[in-house]
CSV table of C-alpha atoms in Angstrom, one decimal:
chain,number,residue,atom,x,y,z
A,1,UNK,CA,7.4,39.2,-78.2
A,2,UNK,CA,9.1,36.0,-77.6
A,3,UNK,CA,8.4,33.7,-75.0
A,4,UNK,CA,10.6,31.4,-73.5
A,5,UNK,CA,9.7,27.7,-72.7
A,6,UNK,CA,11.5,25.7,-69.8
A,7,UNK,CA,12.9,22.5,-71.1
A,8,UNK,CA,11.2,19.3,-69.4
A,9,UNK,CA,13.9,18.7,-67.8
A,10,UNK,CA,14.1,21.8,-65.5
A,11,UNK,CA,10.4,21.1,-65.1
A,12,UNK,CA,10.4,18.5,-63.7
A,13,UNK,CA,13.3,19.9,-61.1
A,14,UNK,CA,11.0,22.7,-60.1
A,15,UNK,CA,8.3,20.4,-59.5
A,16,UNK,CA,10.2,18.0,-57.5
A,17,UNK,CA,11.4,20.9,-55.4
A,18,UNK,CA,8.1,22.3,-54.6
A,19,UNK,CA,6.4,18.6,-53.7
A,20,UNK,CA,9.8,18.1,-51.5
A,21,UNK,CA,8.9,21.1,-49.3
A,22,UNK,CA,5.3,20.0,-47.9
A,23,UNK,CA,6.4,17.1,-47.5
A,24,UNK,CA,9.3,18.1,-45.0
A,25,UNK,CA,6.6,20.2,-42.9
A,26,UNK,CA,4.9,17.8,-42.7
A,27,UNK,CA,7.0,15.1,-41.9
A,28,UNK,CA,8.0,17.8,-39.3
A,29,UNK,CA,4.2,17.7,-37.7
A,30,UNK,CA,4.0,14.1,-37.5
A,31,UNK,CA,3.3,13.1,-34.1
A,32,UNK,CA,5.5,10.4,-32.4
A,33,UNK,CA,5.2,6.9,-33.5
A,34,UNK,CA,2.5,5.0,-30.5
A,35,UNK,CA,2.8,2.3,-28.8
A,36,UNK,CA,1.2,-0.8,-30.1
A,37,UNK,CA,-1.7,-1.3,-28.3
A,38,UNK,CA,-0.5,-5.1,-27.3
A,39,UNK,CA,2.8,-3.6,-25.4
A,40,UNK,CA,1.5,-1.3,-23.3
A,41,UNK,CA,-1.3,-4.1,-22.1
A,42,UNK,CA,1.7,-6.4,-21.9
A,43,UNK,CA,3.6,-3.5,-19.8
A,44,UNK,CA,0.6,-3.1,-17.9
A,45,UNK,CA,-0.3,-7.2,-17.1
A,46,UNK,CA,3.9,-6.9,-16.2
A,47,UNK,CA,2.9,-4.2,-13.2
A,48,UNK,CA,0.5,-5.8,-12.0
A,49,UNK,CA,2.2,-9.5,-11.6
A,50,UNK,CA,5.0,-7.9,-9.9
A,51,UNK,CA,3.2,-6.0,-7.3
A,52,UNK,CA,1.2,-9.0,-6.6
A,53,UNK,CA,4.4,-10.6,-5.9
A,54,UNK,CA,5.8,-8.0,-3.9
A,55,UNK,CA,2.9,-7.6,-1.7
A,56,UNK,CA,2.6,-11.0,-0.6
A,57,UNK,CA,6.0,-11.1,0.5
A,58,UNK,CA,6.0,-8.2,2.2
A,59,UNK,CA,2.9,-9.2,3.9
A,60,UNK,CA,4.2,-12.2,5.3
A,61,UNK,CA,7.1,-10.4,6.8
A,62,UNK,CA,5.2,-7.8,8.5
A,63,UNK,CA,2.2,-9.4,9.7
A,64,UNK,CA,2.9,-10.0,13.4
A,65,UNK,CA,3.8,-6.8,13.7
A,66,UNK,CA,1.0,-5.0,12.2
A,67,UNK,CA,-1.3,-6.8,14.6
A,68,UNK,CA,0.4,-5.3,17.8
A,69,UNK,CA,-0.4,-1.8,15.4
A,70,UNK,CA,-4.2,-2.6,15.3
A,71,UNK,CA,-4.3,-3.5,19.3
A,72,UNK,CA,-2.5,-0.9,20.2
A,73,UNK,CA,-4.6,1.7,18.5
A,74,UNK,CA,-8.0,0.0,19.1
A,75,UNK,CA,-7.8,-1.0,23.1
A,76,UNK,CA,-9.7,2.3,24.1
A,77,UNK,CA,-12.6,1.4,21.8
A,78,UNK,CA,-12.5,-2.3,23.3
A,79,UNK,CA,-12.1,-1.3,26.6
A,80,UNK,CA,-15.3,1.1,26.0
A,81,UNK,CA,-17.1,-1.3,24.3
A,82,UNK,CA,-17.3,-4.0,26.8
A,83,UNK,CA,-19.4,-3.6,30.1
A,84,UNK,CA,-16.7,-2.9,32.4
A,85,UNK,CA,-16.6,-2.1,36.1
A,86,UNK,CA,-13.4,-2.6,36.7
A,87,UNK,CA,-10.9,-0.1,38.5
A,88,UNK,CA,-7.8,0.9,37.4
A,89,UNK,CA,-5.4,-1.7,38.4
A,90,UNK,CA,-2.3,-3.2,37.2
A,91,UNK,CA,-2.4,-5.6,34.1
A,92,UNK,CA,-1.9,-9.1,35.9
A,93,UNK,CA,0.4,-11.8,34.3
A,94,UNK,CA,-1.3,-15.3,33.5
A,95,UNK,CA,0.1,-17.9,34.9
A,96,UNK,CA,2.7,-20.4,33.4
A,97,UNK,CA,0.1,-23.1,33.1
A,98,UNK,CA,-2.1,-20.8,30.9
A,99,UNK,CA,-2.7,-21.8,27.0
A,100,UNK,CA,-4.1,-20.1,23.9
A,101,UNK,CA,-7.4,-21.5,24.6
A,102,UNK,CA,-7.1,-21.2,27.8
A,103,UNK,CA,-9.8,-18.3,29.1
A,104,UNK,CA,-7.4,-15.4,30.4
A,105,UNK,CA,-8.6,-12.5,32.0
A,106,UNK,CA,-6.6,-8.9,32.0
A,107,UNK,CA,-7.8,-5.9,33.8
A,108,UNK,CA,-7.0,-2.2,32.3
A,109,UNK,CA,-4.7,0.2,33.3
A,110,UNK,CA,-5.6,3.9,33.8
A,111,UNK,CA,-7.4,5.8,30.8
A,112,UNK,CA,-8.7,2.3,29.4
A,113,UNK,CA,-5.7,1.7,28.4
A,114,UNK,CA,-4.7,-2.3,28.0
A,115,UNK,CA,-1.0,-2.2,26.8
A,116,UNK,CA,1.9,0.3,28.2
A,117,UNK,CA,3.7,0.0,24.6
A,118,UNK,CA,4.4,-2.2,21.6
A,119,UNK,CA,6.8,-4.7,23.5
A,120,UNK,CA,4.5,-5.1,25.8
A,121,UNK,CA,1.4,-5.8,23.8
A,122,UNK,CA,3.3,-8.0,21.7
A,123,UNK,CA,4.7,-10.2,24.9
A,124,UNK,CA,1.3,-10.0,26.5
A,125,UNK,CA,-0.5,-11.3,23.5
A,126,UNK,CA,2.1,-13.9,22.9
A,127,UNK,CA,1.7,-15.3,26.9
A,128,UNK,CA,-2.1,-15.1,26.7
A,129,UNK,CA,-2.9,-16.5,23.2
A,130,UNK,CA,0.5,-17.6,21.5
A,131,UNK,CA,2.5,-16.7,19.0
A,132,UNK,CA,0.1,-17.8,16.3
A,133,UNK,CA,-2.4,-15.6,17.1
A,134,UNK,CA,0.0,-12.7,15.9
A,135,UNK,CA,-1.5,-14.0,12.3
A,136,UNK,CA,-5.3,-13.9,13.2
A,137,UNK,CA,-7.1,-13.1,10.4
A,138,UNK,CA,-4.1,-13.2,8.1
A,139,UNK,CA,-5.7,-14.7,4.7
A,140,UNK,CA,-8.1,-11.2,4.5
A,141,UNK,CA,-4.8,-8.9,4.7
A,142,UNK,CA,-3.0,-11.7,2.5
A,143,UNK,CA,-5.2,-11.2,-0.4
A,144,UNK,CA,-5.9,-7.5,0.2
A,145,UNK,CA,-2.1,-6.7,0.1
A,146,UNK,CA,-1.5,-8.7,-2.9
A,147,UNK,CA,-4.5,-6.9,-4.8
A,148,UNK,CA,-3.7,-3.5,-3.2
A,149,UNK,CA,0.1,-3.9,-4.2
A,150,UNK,CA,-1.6,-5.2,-8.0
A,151,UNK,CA,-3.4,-2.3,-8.5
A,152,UNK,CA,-0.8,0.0,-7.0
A,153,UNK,CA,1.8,-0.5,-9.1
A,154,UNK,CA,-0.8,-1.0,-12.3
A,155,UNK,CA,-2.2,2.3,-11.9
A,156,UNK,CA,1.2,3.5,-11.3
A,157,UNK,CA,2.7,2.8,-14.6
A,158,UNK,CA,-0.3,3.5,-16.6
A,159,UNK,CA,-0.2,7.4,-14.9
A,160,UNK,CA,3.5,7.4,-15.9
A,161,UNK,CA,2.9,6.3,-19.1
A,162,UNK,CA,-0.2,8.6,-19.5
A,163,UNK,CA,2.3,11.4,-17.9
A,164,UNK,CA,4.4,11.0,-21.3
A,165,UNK,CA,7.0,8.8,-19.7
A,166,UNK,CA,9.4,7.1,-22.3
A,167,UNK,CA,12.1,5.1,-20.5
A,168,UNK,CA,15.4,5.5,-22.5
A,169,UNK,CA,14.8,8.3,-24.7
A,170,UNK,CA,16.0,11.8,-24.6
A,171,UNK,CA,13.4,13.9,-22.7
A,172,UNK,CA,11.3,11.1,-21.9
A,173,UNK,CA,12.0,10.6,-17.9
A,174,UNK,CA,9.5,12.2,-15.4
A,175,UNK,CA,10.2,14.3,-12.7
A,176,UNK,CA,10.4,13.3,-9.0
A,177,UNK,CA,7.4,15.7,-8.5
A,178,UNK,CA,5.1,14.0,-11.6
A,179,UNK,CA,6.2,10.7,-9.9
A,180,UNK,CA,4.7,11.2,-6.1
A,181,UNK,CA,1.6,12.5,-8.3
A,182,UNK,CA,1.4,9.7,-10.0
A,183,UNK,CA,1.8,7.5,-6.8
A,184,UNK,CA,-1.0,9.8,-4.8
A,185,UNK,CA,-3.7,9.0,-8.1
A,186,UNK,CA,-2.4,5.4,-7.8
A,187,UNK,CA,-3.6,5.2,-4.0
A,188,UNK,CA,-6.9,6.9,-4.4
A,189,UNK,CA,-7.6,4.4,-6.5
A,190,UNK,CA,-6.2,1.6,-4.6
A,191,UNK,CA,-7.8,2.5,-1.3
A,192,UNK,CA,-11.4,1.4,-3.1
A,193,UNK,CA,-9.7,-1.5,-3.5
A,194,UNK,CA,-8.3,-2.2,-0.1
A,195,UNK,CA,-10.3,-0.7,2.6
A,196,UNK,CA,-12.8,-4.3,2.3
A,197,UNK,CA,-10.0,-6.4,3.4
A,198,UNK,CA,-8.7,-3.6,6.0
A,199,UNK,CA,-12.2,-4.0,7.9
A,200,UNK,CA,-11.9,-7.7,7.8
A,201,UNK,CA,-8.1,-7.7,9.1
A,202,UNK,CA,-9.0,-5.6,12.0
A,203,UNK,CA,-12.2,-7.0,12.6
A,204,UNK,CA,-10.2,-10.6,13.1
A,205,UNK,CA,-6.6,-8.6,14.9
A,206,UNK,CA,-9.2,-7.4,17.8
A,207,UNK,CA,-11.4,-10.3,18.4
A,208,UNK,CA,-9.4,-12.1,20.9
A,209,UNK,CA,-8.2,-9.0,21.9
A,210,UNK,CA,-11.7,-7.9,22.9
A,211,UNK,CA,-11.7,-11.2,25.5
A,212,UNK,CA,-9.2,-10.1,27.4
A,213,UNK,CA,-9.9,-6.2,28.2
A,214,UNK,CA,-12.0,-6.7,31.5
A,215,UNK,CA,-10.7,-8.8,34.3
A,216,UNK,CA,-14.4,-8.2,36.0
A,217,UNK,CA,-16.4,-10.9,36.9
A,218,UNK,CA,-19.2,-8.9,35.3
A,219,UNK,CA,-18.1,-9.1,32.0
A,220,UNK,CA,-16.6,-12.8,31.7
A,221,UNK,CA,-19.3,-13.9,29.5
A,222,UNK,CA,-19.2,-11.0,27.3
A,223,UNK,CA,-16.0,-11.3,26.8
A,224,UNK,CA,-16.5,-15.1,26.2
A,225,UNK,CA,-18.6,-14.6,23.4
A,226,UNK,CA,-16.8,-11.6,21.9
A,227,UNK,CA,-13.9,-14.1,21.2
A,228,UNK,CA,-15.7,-16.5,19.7
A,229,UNK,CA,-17.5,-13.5,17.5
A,230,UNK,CA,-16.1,-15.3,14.0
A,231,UNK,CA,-15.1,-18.6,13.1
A,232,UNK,CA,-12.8,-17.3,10.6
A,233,UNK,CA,-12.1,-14.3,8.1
A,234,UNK,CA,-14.8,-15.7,5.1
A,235,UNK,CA,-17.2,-16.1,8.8
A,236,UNK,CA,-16.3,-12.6,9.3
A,237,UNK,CA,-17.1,-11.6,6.0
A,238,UNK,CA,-20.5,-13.0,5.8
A,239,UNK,CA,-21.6,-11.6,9.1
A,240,UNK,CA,-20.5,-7.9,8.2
A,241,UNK,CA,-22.5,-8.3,4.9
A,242,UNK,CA,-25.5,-9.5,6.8
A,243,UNK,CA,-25.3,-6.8,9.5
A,244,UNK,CA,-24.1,-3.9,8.3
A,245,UNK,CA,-24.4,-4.2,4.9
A,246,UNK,CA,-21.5,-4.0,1.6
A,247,UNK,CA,-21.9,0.0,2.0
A,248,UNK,CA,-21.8,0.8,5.6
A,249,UNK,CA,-20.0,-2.6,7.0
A,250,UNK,CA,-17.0,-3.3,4.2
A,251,UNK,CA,-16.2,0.5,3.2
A,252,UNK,CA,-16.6,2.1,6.5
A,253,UNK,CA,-13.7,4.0,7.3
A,254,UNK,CA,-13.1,4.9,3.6
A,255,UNK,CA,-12.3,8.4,4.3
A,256,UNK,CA,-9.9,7.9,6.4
A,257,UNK,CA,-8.2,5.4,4.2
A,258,UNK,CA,-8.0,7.7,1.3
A,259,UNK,CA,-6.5,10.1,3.9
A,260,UNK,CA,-3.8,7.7,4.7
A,261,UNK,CA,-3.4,6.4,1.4
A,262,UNK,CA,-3.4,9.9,-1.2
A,263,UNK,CA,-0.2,11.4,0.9
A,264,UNK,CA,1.3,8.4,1.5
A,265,UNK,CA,1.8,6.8,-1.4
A,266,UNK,CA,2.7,10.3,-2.6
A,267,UNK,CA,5.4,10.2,-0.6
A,268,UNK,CA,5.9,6.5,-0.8
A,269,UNK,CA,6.7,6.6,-4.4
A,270,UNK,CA,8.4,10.0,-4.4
A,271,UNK,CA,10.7,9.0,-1.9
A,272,UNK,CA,11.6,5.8,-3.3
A,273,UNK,CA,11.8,7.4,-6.6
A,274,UNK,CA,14.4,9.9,-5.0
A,275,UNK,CA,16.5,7.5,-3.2
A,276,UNK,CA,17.1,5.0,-6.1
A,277,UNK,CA,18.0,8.0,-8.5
A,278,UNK,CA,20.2,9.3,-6.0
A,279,UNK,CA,22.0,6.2,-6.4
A,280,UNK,CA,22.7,5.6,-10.1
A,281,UNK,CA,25.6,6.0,-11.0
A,282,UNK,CA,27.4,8.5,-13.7
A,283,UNK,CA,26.1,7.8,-17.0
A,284,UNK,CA,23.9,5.2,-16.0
A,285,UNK,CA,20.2,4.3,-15.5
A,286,UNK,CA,17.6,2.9,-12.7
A,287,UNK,CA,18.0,-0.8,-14.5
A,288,UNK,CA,21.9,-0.3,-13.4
A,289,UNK,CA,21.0,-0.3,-9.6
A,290,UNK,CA,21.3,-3.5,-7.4
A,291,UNK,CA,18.8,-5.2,-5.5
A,292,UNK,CA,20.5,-3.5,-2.2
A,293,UNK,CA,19.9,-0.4,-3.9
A,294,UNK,CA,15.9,-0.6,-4.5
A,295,UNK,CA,16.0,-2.7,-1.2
A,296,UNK,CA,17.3,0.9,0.5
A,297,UNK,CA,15.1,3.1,-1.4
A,298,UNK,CA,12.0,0.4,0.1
A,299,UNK,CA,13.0,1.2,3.6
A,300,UNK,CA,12.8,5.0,3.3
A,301,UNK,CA,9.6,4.5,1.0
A,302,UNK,CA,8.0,2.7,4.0
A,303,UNK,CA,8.8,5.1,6.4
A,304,UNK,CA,8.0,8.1,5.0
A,305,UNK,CA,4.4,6.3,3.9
A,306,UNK,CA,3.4,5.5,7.7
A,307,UNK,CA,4.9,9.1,8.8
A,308,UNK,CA,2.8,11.3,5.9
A,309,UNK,CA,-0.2,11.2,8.0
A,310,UNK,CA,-0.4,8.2,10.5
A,311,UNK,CA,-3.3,9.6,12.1
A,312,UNK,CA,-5.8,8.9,9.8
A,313,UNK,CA,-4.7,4.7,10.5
A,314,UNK,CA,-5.9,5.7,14.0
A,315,UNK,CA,-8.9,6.8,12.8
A,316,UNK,CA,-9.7,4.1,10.7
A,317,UNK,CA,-8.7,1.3,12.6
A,318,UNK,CA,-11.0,2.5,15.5
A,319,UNK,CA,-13.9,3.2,13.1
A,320,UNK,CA,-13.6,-0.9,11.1
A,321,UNK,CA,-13.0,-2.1,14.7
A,322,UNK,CA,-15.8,-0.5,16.5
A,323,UNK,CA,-19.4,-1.2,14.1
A,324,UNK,CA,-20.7,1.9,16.9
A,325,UNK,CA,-18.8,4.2,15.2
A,326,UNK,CA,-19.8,3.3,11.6
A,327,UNK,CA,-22.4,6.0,12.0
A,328,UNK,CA,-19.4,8.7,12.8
A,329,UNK,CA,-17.6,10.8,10.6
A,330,UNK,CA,-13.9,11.2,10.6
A,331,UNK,CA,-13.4,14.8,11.3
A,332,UNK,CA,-15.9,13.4,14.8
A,333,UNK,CA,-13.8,10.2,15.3
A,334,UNK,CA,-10.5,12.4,15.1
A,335,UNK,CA,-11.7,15.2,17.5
A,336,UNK,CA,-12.7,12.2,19.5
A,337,UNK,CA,-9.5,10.9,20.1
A,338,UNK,CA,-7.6,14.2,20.4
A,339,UNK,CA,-9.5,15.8,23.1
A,340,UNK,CA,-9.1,12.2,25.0
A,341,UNK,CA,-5.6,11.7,24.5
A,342,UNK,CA,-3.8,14.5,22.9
A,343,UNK,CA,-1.5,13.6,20.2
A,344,UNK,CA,-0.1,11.0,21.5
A,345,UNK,CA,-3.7,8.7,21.3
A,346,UNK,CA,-3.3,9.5,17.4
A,347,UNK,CA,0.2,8.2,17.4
A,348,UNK,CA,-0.2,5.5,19.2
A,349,UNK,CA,1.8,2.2,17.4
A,350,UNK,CA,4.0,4.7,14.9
A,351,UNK,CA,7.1,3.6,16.3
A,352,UNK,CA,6.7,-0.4,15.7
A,353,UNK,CA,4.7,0.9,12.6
A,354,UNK,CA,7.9,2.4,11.0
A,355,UNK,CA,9.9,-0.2,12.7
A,356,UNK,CA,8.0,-3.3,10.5
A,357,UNK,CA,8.0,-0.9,7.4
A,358,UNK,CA,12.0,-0.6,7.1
A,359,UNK,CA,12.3,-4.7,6.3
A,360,UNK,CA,8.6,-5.3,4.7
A,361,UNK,CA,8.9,-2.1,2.3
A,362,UNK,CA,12.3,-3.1,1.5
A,363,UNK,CA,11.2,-6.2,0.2
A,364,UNK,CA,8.1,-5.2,-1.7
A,365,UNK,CA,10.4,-3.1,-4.2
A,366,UNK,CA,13.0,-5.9,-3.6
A,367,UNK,CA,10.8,-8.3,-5.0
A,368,UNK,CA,9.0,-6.2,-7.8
A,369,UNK,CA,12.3,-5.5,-9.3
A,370,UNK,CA,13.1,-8.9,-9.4
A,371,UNK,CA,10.1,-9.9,-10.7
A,372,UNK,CA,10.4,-7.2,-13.8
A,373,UNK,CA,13.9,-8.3,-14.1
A,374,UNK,CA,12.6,-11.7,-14.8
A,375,UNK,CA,10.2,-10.4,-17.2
A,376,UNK,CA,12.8,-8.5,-19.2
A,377,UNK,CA,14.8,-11.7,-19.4
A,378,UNK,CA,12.8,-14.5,-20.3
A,379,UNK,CA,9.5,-12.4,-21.8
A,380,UNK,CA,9.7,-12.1,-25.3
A,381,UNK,CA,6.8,-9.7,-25.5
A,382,UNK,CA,8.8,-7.0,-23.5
A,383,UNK,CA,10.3,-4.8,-26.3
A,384,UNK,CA,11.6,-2.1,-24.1
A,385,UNK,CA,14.5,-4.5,-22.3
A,386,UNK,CA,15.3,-6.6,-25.3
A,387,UNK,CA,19.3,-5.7,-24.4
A,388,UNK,CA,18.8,-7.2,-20.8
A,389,UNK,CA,18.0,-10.4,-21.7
A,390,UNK,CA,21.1,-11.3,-22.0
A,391,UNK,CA,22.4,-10.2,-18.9
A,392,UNK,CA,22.1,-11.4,-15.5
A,393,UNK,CA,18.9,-11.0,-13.8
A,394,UNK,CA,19.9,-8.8,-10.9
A,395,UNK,CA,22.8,-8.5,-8.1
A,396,UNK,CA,23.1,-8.2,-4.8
């Protein structure tokens, strides 16, 4: 029998033919080139410098206005809290000759109720203490919006990211659903990191307020001393810790914050997210957009944060202003409030609320866009925008 040999050549064909097909599954199985472990921390260090910057401008901005919020959701709690004996009788007008330091008394109106509405709170507090006093306490909310901003819109990339996100390639966008997901897990984290400077800002925002509730002889000298309660926020700071301790004085309220912040920045991303798609154009991309653009999607952002569920604000401001209700939960506190008032008493200050949030929002994603825009054009670490450094840095 004869047997046939395979010259070398063909051999060596057939081997290279079965060595080629492993190699292709497995090629095929690879998984997807990562990250460098430098970019995404550069990526990352690029989140959180913008959001610092976009919270302290926005802060600035909305400031005055947020104080009116506080005073308007807390004057029950003051008006409570201080030994009155007062009747119900119209709030009386100081006279023209009155200052800010200048010891003004104000009786309350029916209910306990200091303030008929936000332009009146906001005239009233401007006649009796100036229009300074609108930024009482103002380096506690200063610092807190910068780091809540920080962390924000750190944790909100790195959830993208984590989500599979891959800006640019095919498949590699999220949904608008993944996105207000991954703006609630980025405010659940942030609350931990903001409710010590909320009870500090509120704490400061009602502690003139508190000197002027009672109009009764009876309670001058309390009120006296209540305005005088803090030298200033650090003051403010130092007392709390003494008092109340880190646990019970700086995260009280928590629960209500995480309440407020979970659905809201759901909804504060998701919306903001929805507008500025809606607005690319044909064939284009988010980076496309101008500053007008992201400053519109801001506005609707804000909004529909402070409208997701506004009452749990109530809540909490009346729980950090009031240390007598540190020992209260918030389902009490809220029950509290609603069987005195209604809805209404858990709305109270929503209207200037939104009001404020149109411009302030508006500039927060105003000026985080700018500031990754600047990134992308001067940083050379930012491999993802290489092609917009060449380009101008944004439009208006």
């Amino acid at each position: 029998m004869q047997h046939f040999r395979l010259s070398p050549l063909l051999q060596n064909s057939v081997s290279d033919a079965d060595d080629a097909v492993p190699q292709r599954v497995i090629s095929s199985r690879s998984p997807p080139p990562q990250r460098p472990r430098n970019s995404i921390m550069a990526e990352g260090y690029r989140d959180f410098v913008a959001g610092t910057v976009g919270g302290f401008s926005g802060k600035l901005l909305d400031y005055p206005l947020d104080t009116v919020k506080v005073l308007l959701q807390t004057q029950n709690s003051l008006s409570s809290s201080s030994n009155s004996t007062a009747t119900s009788t119209p709030i009386s007008s100081p006279s023209s000759a009155s200052t800010p330091s200048t010891m003004t008394t104000t009786t309350t109106t029916t209910n306990g109720r200091v303030y008929r509405g936000a332009i009146h709170c906001l005239r009233h507090t401007i006649e009796t203490r100036g229009f300074l006093s609108l930024y009482n306490g103002m380096t506690s909310p200063l610092l807190g919006a910068m780091a809540e901003n920080a962390v924000l819109f750190l944790t909100y990339g790195e959830v993208r990211r984590m989500m599979g996100e891959r800006p640019g390639e095919e498949g590699g966008e999220l949904g608008l659903l993944q996105l207000a997901m991954a703006g609630g897990v980025a405010g659940a984290i942030g609350a931990f990191v903001l409710n010590p400077f909320e009870v500090l800002k509120v704490q400061m925002q009602v502690m003139n307020s508190a000197a002027v509730v009672d109009g009764s002889s009876s309670s001058v000298v309390n009120a006296m001393t209540t305005r005088r309660k803090y030298s200033g926020t650090m003051d403010c700071f130092v007392q709390t810790v003494r008092n109340e301790g880190i646990v019970k004085g700086l995260y009280r309220g928590q629960t209500s914050l995480l309440l407020r912040e979970v659905p809201g920045n759901f909804c504060w991303y998701g919306t903001y997210e929805a507008v500025c798609k809606y607005q690319i154009p044909d064939g284009g991309t988010k980076r496309d957009l101008l500053m007008s653009n992201h400053m519109l999607g801001g506005a609707s952002a804000g909004v529909a944060y402070w409208t997701a569920f506004y009452p749990a604000d109530t809540v909490g401001s009346q729980m950090r202003a009031n240390p007598m209700y540190a020992s209260r939960n918030f389902v009490d506190v809220f029950r509290g409030i609603y069987t005195k008032e209604g809805y209404r008493g858990l709305y109270r200050g929503w209207g200037i609320t939104a009001m404020r949030a149109v411009p302030a929002h508006a500039l927060i994603f105003a000026m985080y866009e700018q500031t990754m825009c600047l990134f992308r054009r001067f940083d050379p670490g930012c491999d993802d925008c290489t092609e917009k450094r060449s380009g101008s840095i944004s439009h208006f």
